[in-house]
């Protein structure tokens, strides 16, 4: 589908209510913040979140930042720490993302956290963005609104250029050029001392002034790698071993199917990513079902072959990482 230019609308009562309706229907809406334009989906709707990966053509399922209108709604989803409270008081609303332990009750789909027990949260500084978030009343998962590998968008036109051949986002809310134009600083605030996961306009010195700690850097040799999403060490890996491209099941294994299942012995722990062979559905179920099978305590999960097209590429990427020998 080609871009209809009326997809870009200024922020006003009409566009806010259109955005809320589209989000509730599982569509994407792009909106400006003080950092960059975000490509937002209802964070509780896994299928809507798959549209983010598909539209950006993102080859991996990296965890996404969830956006909230205020501190209280952010802390309602995660475990507070003293450190997080100090940082939130100083830098929220603003260009800072906190990684905390999840304590949501299904408001966040597992695909948003890429199966991790942690959650990345931000209260944007841009008043218009907060107005939208308040109106929708659910956390909005949003990475930068650009195709993977393209420059981060700092105007509504950048977003439109990036997605002119796509049917999503259905609406781009023009909140003007972004003031910072740099992605948010990401801080892991789960412990006593802050860990800087991604540098941004909230600097290490600013963090030290507020917390007394100069933030630690995660162990890495090559800073640009740190900036590339998906390189963080904290990726979800199941306890069980994975056996990929399985066509039959071996004794004692669990089964993760795609499309029609083979005949399985009774009492086999089993789940199916998409009985109809739909990759969007499979992507939206992937982390939740893997968690579910892993929780049965089996040693091995046999996983049916998944076609390596569209979102199947991202599913494959995750399966291969999860199946790789552990250090
Ligand atoms: P982007 O959406 O491209 O701005 O990137 C979001 C980045 O936030 C990811 O690539 C991760 O580096 C980081 N992130 C998001 N969620 C988590 C999490 N639960 N734990 C650690 N890092 C996270
Ligand atoms: Mg980005």
Coordinates of N, CA and C in Angstrom, one line a residue, residues 11 22 24 36 52 68 99 121 150-151 155 157 163 177 179 185 195 200 209 218 245 250 260-261 264 290 303 306 325:
X11 N -0.7 17.2 16.1 CA -1.3 16.7 17.4 C -2.5 17.6 17.8
X22 N -6.7 3.5 16.8 CA -5.8 2.6 16.0 C -5.0 1.7 16.9
X24 N -5.8 0.7 19.8 CA -6.7 -0.3 20.4 C -7.1 -1.4 19.3
X36 N 13.7 10.8 19.4 CA 13.5 10.5 18.0 C 12.0 10.2 17.9
X52 N 5.6 -4.1 14.4 CA 6.8 -3.2 14.6 C 8.0 -3.9 13.9
X68 N 5.4 5.4 28.9 CA 4.3 5.7 29.9 C 4.2 7.2 30.1
X99 N 16.0 0.2 33.0 CA 15.7 -1.3 32.9 C 15.5 -1.7 34.3
X121 N 11.7 1.0 30.5 CA 10.6 1.9 30.7 C 11.1 3.3 30.5
X150 N 18.4 2.3 8.6 CA 18.3 3.7 8.2 C 18.5 4.7 9.4
X151 N 18.8 5.9 9.1 CA 19.0 6.9 10.1 C 17.8 7.1 11.0
X155 N 11.9 13.9 12.2 CA 10.8 14.7 11.8 C 9.7 13.7 11.3
X157 N 8.3 13.8 8.4 CA 8.6 13.5 7.1 C 9.6 12.3 7.0
X163 N 8.6 4.7 5.4 CA 7.6 3.7 5.3 C 6.6 4.0 4.2
X177 N 10.0 18.8 14.9 CA 11.3 18.2 14.9 C 11.7 17.8 16.4
X179 N 13.8 17.5 19.7 CA 14.8 18.4 20.2 C 16.2 17.8 20.5
X185 N 19.2 7.6 26.9 CA 20.2 7.0 27.7 C 19.5 5.8 28.3
X195 N 24.1 0.9 35.8 CA 24.9 0.3 34.6 C 24.4 1.0 33.4
X200 N 23.5 8.4 26.1 CA 22.6 9.3 25.4 C 22.7 10.7 26.1
X209 N 26.1 12.8 39.5 CA 25.6 13.9 40.3 C 24.4 13.5 41.2
X218 N 28.6 -2.1 30.8 CA 28.5 -3.5 30.8 C 29.8 -4.0 30.1
X245 N 14.4 -27.8 13.6 CA 13.9 -28.4 12.4 C 13.5 -29.9 12.6
X250 N 11.3 -37.1 20.0 CA 12.0 -38.2 20.6 C 11.5 -38.3 22.1
X260 N 0.9 -28.0 10.8 CA 0.3 -29.2 11.3 C 1.3 -30.0 12.2
X261 N 0.9 -30.4 13.3 CA 1.8 -31.2 14.2 C 1.8 -32.7 13.8
X264 N 1.7 -36.9 18.3 CA 2.6 -36.8 19.5 C 2.1 -37.8 20.6
X290 N 7.7 -20.6 24.4 CA 9.0 -21.2 24.8 C 9.1 -21.2 26.3
X303 N 11.8 -28.4 18.0 CA 11.1 -27.3 17.4 C 10.9 -27.6 15.9
X306 N 10.7 -23.7 10.7 CA 10.0 -22.4 10.5 C 10.5 -21.8 9.2
X325 N 25.4 -23.7 21.8 CA 26.0 -24.2 23.0 C 26.3 -23.1 24.0

